[in-house]
Short mmCIF file of C-alpha atoms and ligand atoms in Angstrom, two decimals:
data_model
loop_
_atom_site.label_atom_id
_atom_site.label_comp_id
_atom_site.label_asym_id
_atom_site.label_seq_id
_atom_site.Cartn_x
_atom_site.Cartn_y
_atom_site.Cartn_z
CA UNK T 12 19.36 -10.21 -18.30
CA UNK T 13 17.24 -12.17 -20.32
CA UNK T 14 15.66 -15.75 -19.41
CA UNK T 15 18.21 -17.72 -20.92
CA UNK T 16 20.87 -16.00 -19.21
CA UNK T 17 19.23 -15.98 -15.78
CA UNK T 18 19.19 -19.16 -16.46
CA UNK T 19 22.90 -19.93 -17.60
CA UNK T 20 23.50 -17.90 -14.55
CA UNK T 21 21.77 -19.90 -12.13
CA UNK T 22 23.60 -23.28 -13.68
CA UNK T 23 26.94 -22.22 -13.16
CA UNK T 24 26.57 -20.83 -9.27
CA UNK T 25 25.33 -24.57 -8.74
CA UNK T 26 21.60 -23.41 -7.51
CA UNK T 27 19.30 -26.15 -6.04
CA UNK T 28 17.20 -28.23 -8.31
CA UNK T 29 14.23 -27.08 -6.54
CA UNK T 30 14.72 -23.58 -7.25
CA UNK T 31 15.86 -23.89 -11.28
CA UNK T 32 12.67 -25.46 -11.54
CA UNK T 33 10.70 -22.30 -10.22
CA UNK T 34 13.26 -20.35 -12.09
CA UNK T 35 12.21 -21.95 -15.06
CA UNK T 36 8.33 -21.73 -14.43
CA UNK T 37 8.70 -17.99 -13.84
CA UNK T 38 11.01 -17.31 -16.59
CA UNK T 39 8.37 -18.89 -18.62
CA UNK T 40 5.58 -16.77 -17.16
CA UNK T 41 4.15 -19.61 -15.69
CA UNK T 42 2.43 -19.64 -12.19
CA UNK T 43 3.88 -20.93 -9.23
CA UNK T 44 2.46 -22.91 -6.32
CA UNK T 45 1.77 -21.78 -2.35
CA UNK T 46 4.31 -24.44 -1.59
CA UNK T 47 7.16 -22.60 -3.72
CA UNK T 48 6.10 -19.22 -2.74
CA UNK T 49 7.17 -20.26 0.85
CA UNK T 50 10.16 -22.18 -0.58
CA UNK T 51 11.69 -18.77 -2.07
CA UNK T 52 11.21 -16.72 1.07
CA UNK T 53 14.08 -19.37 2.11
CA UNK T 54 16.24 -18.56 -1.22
CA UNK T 55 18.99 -15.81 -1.50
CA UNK T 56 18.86 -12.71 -1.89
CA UNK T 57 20.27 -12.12 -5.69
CA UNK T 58 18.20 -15.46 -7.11
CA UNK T 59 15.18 -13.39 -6.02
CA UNK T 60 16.22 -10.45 -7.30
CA UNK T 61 17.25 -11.66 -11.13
CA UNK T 62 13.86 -13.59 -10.89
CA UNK T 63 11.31 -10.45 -9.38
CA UNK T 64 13.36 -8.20 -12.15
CA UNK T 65 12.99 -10.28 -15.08
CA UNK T 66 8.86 -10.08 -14.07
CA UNK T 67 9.08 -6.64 -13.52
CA UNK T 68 10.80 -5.87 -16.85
CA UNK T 69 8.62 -8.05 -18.45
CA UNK T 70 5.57 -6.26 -17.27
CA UNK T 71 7.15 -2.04 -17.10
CA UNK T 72 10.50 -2.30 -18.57
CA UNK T 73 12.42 0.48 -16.43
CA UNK T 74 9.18 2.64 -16.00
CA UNK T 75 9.12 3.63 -12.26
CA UNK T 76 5.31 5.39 -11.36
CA UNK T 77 4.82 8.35 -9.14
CA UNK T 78 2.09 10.61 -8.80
CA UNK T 79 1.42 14.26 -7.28
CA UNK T 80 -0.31 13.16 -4.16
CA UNK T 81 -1.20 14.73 -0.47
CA UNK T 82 -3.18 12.47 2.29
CA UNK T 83 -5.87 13.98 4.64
CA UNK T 84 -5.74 11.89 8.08
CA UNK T 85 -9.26 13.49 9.09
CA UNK T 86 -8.75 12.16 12.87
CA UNK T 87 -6.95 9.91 14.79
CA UNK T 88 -9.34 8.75 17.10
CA UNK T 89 -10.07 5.48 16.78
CA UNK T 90 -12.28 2.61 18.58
CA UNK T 91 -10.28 -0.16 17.49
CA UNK T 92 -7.12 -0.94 19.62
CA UNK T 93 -4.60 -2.60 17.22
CA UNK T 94 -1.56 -3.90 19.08
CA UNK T 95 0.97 -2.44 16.29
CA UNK T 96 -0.44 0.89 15.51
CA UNK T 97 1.54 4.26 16.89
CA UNK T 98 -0.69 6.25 15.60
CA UNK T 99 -4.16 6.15 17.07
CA UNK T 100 -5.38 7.42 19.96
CA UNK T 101 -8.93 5.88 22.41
CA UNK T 102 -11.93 8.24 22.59
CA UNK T 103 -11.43 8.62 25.91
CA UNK T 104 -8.08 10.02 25.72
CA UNK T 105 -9.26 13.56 25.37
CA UNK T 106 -6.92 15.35 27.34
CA UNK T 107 -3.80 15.04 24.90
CA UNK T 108 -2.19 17.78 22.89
CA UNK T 109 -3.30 18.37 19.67
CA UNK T 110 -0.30 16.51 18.04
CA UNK T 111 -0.98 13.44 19.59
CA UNK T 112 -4.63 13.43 19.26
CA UNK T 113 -6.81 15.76 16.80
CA UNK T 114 -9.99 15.26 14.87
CA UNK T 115 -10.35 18.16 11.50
CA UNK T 116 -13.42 19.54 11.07
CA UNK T 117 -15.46 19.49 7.77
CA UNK T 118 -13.94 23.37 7.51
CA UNK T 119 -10.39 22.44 8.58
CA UNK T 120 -10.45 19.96 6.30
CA UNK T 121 -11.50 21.63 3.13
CA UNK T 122 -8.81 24.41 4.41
CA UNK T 123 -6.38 21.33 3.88
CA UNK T 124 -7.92 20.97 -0.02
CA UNK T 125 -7.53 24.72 -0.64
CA UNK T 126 -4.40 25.04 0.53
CA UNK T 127 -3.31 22.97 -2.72
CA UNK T 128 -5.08 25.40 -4.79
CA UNK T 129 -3.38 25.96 -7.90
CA UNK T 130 -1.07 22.94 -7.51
CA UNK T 131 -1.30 20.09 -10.55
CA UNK T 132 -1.84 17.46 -7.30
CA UNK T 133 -3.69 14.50 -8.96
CA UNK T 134 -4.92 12.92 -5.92
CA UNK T 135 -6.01 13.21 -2.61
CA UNK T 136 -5.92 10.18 0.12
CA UNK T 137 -8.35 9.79 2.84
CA UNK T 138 -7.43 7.72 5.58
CA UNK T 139 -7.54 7.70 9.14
CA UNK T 140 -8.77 6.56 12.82
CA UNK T 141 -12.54 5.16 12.78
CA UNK T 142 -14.04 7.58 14.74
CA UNK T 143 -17.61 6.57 16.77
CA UNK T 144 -19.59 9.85 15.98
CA UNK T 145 -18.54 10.35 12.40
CA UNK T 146 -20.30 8.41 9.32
CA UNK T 147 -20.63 7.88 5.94
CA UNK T 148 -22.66 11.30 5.46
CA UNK T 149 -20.30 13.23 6.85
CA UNK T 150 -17.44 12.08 5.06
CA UNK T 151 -19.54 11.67 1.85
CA UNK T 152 -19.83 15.33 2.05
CA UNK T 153 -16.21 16.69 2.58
CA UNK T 154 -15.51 13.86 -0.59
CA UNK T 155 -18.48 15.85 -2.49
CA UNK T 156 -17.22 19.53 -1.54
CA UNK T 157 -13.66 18.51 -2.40
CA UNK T 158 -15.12 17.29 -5.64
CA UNK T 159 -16.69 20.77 -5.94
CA UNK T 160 -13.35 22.65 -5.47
CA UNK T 161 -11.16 20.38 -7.18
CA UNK T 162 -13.36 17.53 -9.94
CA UNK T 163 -10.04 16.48 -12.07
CA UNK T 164 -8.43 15.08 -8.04
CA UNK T 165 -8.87 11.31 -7.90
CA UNK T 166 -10.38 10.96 -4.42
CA UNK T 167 -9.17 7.77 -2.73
CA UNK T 168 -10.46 7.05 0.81
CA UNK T 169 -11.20 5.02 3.41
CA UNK T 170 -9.71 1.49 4.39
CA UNK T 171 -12.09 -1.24 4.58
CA UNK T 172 -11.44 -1.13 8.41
CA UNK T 173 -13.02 2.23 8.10
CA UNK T 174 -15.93 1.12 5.99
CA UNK T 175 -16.67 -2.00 7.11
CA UNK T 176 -17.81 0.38 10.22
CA UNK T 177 -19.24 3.07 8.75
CA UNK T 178 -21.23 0.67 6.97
CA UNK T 179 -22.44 -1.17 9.67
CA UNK T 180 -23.42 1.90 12.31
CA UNK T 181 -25.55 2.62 8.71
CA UNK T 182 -27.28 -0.70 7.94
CA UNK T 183 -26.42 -1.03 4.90
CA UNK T 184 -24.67 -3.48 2.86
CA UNK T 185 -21.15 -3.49 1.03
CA UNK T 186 -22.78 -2.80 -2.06
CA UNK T 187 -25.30 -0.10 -0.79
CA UNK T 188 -23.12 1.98 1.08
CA UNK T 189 -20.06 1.87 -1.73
CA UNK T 190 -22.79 2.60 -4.34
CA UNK T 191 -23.68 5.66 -1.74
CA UNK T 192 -19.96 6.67 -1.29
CA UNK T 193 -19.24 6.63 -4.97
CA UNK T 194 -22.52 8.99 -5.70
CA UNK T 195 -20.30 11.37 -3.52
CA UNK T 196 -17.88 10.94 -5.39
CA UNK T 197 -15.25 8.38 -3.72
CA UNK T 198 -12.83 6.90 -6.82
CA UNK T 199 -11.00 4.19 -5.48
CA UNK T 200 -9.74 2.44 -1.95
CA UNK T 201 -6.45 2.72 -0.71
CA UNK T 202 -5.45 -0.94 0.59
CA UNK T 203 -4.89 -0.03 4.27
CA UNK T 204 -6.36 -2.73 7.12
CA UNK T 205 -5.49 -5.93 5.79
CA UNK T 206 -2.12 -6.18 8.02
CA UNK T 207 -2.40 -10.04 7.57
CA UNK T 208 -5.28 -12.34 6.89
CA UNK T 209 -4.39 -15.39 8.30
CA UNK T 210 -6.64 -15.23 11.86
CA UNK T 211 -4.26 -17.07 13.84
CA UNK T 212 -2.01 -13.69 13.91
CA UNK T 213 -5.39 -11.23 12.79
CA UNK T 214 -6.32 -12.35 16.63
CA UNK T 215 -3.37 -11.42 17.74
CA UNK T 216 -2.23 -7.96 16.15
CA UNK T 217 -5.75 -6.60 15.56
CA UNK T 218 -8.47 -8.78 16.89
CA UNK T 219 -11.44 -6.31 17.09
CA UNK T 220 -11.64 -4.98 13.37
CA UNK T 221 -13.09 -5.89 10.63
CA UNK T 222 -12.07 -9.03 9.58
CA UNK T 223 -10.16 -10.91 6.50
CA UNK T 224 -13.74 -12.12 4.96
CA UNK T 225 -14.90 -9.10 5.44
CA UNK T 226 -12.17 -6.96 4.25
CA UNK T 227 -12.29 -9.16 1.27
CA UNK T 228 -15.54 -8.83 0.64
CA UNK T 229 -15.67 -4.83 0.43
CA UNK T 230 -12.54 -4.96 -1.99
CA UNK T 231 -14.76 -7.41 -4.60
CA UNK T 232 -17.93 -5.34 -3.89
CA UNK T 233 -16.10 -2.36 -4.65
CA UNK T 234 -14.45 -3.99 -7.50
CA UNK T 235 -18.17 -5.12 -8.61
CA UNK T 236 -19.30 -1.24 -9.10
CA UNK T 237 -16.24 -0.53 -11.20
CA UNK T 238 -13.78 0.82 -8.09
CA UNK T 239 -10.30 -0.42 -8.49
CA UNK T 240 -8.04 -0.73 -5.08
CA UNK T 241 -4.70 -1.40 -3.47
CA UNK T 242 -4.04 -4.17 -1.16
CA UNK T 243 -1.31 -4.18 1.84
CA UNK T 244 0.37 -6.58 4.11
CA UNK T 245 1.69 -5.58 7.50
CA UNK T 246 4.76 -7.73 7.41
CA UNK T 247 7.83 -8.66 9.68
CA UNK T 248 6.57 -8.62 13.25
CA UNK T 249 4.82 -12.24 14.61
CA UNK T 250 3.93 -13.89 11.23
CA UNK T 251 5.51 -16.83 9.55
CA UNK T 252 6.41 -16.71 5.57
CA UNK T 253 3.50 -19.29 5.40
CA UNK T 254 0.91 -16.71 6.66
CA UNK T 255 2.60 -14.12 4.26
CA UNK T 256 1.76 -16.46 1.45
CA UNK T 257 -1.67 -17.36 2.80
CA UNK T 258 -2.48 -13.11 3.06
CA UNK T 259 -0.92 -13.04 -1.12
CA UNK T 260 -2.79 -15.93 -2.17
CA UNK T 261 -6.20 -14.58 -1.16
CA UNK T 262 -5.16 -11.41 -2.84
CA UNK T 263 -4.56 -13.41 -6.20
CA UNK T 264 -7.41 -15.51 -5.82
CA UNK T 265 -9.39 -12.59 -5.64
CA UNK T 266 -7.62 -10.89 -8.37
CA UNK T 267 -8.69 -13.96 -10.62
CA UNK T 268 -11.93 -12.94 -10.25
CA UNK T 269 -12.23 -9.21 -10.83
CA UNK T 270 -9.18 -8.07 -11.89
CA UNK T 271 -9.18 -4.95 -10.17
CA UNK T 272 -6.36 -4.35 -7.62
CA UNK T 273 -3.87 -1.85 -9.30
CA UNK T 274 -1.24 -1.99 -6.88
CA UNK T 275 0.52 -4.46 -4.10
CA UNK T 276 2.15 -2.66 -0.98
CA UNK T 277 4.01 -4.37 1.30
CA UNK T 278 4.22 -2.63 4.66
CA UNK T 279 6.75 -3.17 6.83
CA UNK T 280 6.10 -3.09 10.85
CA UNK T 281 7.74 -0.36 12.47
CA UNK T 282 8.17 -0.91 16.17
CA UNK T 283 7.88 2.60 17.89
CA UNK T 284 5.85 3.29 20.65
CA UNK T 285 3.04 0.41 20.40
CA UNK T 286 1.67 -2.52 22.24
CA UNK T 287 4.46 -4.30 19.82
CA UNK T 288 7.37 -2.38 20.79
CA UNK T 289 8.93 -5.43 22.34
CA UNK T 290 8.94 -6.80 18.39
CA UNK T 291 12.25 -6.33 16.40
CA UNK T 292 11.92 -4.97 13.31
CA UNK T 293 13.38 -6.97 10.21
CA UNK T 294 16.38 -6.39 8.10
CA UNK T 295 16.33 -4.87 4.93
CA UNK T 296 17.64 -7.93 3.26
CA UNK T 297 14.48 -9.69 4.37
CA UNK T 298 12.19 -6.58 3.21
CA UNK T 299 13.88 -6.65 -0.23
CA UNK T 300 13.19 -10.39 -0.20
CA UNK T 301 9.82 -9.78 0.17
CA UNK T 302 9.64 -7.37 -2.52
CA UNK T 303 10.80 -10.03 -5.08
CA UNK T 304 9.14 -12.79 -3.86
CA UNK T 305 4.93 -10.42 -3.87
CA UNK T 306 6.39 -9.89 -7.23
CA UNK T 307 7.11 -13.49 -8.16
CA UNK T 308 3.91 -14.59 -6.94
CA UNK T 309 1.59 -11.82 -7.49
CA UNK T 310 1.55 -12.42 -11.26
CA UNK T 311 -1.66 -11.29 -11.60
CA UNK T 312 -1.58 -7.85 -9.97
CA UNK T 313 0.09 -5.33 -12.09
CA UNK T 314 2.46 -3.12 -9.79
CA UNK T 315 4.19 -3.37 -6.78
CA UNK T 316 4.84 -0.23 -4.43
CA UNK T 317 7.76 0.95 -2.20
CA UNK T 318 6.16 3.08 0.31
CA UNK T 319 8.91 5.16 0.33
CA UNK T 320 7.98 7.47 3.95
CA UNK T 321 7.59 3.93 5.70
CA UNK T 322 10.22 2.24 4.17
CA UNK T 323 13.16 5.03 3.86
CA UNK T 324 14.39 6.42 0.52
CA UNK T 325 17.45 3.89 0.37
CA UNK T 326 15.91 0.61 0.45
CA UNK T 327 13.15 2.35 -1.64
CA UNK T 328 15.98 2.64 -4.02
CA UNK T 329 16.85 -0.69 -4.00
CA UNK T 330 13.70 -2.39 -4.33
CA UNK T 331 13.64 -0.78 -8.02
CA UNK T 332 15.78 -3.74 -8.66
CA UNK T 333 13.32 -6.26 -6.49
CA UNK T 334 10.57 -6.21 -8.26
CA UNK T 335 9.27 -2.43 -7.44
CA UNK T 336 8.09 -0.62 -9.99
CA UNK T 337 6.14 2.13 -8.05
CA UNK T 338 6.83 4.45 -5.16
CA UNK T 339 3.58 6.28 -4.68
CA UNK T 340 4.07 10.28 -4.62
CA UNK T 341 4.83 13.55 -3.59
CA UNK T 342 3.16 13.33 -0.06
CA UNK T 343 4.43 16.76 0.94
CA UNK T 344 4.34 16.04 4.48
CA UNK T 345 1.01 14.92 5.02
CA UNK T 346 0.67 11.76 6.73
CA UNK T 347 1.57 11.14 10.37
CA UNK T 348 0.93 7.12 10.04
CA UNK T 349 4.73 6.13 10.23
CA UNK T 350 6.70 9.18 11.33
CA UNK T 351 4.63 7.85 14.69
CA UNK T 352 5.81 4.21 14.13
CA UNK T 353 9.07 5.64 13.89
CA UNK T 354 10.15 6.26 10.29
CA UNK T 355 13.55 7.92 9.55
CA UNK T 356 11.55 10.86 8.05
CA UNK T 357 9.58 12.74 10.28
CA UNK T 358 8.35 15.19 7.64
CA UNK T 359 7.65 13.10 4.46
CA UNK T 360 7.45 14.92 1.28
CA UNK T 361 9.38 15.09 -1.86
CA UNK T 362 9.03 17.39 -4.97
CA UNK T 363 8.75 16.20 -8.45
CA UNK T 364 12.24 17.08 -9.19
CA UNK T 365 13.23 15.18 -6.49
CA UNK T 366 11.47 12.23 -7.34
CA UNK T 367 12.65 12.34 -11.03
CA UNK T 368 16.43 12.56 -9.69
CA UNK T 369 15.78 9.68 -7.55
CA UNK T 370 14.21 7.66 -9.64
CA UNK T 371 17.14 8.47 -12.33
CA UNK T 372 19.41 8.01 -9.84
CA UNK T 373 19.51 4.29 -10.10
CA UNK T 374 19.00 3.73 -13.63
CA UNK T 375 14.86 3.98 -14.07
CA UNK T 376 12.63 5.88 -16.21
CA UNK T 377 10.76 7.86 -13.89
CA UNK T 378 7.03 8.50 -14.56
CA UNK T 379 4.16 10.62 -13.78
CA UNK T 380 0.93 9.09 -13.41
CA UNK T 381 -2.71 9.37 -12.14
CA UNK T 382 -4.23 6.65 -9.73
CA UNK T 383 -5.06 4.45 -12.42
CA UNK T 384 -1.58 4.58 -14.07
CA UNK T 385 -2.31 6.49 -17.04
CA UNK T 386 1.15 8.51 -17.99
CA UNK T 387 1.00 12.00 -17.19
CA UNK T 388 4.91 12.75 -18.27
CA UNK T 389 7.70 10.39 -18.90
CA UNK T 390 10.43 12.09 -17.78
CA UNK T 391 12.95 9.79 -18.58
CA UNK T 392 14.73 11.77 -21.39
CA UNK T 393 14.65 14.98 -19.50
CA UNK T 394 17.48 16.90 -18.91
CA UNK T 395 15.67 19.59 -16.89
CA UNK T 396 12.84 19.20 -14.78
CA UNK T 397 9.80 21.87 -13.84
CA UNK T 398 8.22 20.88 -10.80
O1 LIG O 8 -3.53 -0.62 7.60
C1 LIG O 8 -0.13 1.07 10.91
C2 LIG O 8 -0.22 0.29 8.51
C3 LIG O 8 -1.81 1.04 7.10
C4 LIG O 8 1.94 0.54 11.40
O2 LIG O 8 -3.31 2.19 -0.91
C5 LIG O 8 1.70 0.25 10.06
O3 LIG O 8 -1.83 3.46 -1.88
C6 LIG O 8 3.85 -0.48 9.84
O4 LIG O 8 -2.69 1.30 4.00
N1 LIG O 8 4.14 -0.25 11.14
C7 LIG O 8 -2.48 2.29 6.55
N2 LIG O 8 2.66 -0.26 9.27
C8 LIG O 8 -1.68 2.90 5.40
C9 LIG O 8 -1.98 2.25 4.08
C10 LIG O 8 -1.40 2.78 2.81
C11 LIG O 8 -0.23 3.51 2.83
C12 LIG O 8 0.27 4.00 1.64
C13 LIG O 8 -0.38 3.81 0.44
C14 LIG O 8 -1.57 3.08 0.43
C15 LIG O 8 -2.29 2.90 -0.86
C16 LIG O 8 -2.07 2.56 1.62
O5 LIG O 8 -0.64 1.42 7.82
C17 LIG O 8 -2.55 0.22 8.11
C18 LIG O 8 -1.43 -0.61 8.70
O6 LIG O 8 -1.21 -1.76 7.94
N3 LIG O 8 0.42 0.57 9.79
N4 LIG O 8 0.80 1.06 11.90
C19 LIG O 8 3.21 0.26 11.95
N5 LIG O 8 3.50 0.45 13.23
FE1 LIG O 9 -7.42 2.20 14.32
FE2 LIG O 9 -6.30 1.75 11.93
FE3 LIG O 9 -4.74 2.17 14.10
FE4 LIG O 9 -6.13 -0.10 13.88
S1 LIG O 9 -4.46 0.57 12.47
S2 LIG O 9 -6.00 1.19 15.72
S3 LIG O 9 -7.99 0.58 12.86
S4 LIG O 9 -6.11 3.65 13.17
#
């Protein structure tokens, strides 16, 4: 639909004043206001929808990015005790079973990177527990060796949790130690640890890591040397849509000034076996609402990503018509983040011909790309597909 049929649309099913005029502003590519960001979380369901699609037509047409992807979770071990995380386990836990608590070493993991030998995978993701006897050196050196085996991989690692740590156990600055990290060889940062800004629920959920300011602050530095990043939000547990909108509006703030995020991903809290378990989780109607609505707002940042292994590969589906216009990759089975939270699929992973079907499936052009969305293929005209 174009604007002035959203908008003929919108007058005849008698919509509020208040939300034709933000129909109108967005229709006209204008920016709307923290006060009506919060206002739409309260609209329905198909206003959002016509108004996150128009933007995300606008900005990709029916493009819908992938890439060839596989994570490395190094360890799970972690010192910080966050009330919704499945996954991690104490250092003191040590007498679990290897599934439930493990920590690679350097070998294992470069075993990992070799094991895709011969595969076109265009990127590797590094993400894990922050674990108290492992630092910047070490994992500047698996980043360097992988580089070795593998320099066309785009190597993107390490939360700003993670950092934030690493750099302080180090003495160094933001600045120093990213400059360090990217000598080694580190591309980008995933957008992992920013669950939600707002410290009157950061105190709450996750009280002993790094902080918003400080999570912030890595993101610009790294954005300073040249590094784009992701950003997240841990959504649909113990916040209000006002702290949603506070967590966004930092983001675009941000964005204003460097212009460097590639990529919004909304994460939605799953409630297995944490310190949070008590929680509900949310409907999909409410995480397709908040699809449209990062969309609406986040005018600045170019794409918005379905998760698919948290989120499920129906409502990843759907979003495509919410304001999604990217479902990161192949994963083959590689991260253990959400199977543990308690994810439908327990053994993520999806081949390229699945992901082109998929994507085709409900009426996108599906499209390879690297980490910084250059197009790899379109396969959109394809009949057959090669993985
Ligand atoms: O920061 C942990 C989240 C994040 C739960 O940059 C949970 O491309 C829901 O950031 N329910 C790490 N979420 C993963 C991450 C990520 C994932 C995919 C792509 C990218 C990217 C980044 O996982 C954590 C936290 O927000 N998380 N536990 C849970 N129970
Ligand atoms: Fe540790 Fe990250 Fe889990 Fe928090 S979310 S406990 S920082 S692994």
């Amino acid at each position: 639909m174009n604007a002035q049929e959203i908008i003929q649309t919108l007058q005849q099913s008698k919509t509020k004043k208040e939300f034709l005029i933000i129909a109108e502003k967005v229709l006209h590519q204008e920016r709307i206001s923290f006060q009506e960001c919060e206002l739409l979380y309260t609209a329905e369901l198909s206003y959002l929808g016509m108004l996150a699609n128009f933007v995300r037509e606008q900005k990709h047409g029916h493009h819908t990015f992938f890439n060839r992807n596989f994570h490395i979770e190094p360890t799970n071990i972690c010192v910080f005790t966050c009330a919704f995380c499945s996954y991690s386990r104490l250092p003191k836990e040590i007498h679990l079973p290897p599934e439930e608590r493990w920590e690679l070493n350097e070998e294992q993991i470069i075993e990992k990177v070799k094991s895709y030998n011969g595969i076109p995978i265009t990127e590797v993701h590094i993400v894990g527990g922050v674990h108290p006897k492992r630092n910047m050196h070490y994992y500047g050196n698996i980043i360097k060796k992988i580089k070795e085996l593998r320099p066309e991989i785009h190597v993107k690692g390490f939360t700003a949790v993670e950092l934030e740590y690493m750099f302080r156990k180090a003495k160094l600055s933001y600045d120093e130690g990213l400059k360090i990290l990217k000598d080694y060889g580190l591309d980008s940062l995933p957008g992992g640890g920013a669950e939600i800004f707002h410290p009157e629920i950061r105190e709450k959920i996750c009280d002993d890591k790094a902080t918003a300011e400080q999570w912030l602050a890595i993101h610009e530095a790294a954005h300073k040397l040249g590094m784009h990043t992701n950003a997240t939000m841990l959504y649909g547990h113990i916040e209000t849509y006002y702290h949603r909108v506070h967590h966004m509006n930092l983001l675009r703030e941000l964005q204003d000034k460097t212009g460097m995020f590639n990529t919004f991903i909304p994460l939605k809290f799953r409630n297995k076996e944490n310190d949070m378990a008590h929680v509900p989780e949310i409907t999909t109607i409410e995480d397709l609402k908040n699809y449209a609505v990062s969309r609406i707002f986040l005018d600045n940042i170019p794409h918005i990503k379905a998760y698919w292994p948290m989120i499920g590969k129906s409502t990843t589906q759907l979003s495509l018509s919410f304001g999604v216009d990217d479902i990161d990759g192949t994963i083959d089975d590689s991260t253990k983040i959400y199977s543990m939270a308690g994810a439908e699929d327990q053994n993520p992973g999806m081949t390229i011909d699945e992901l082109v079907t998929f994507i085709k499936n409900v009426g996108r052009h599906p499209i390879e790309r690297d980490t910084l969305y250059n197009v790899i293929t379109n396969y959109a005209n394809d009949e057959l597909v090669n993985t």
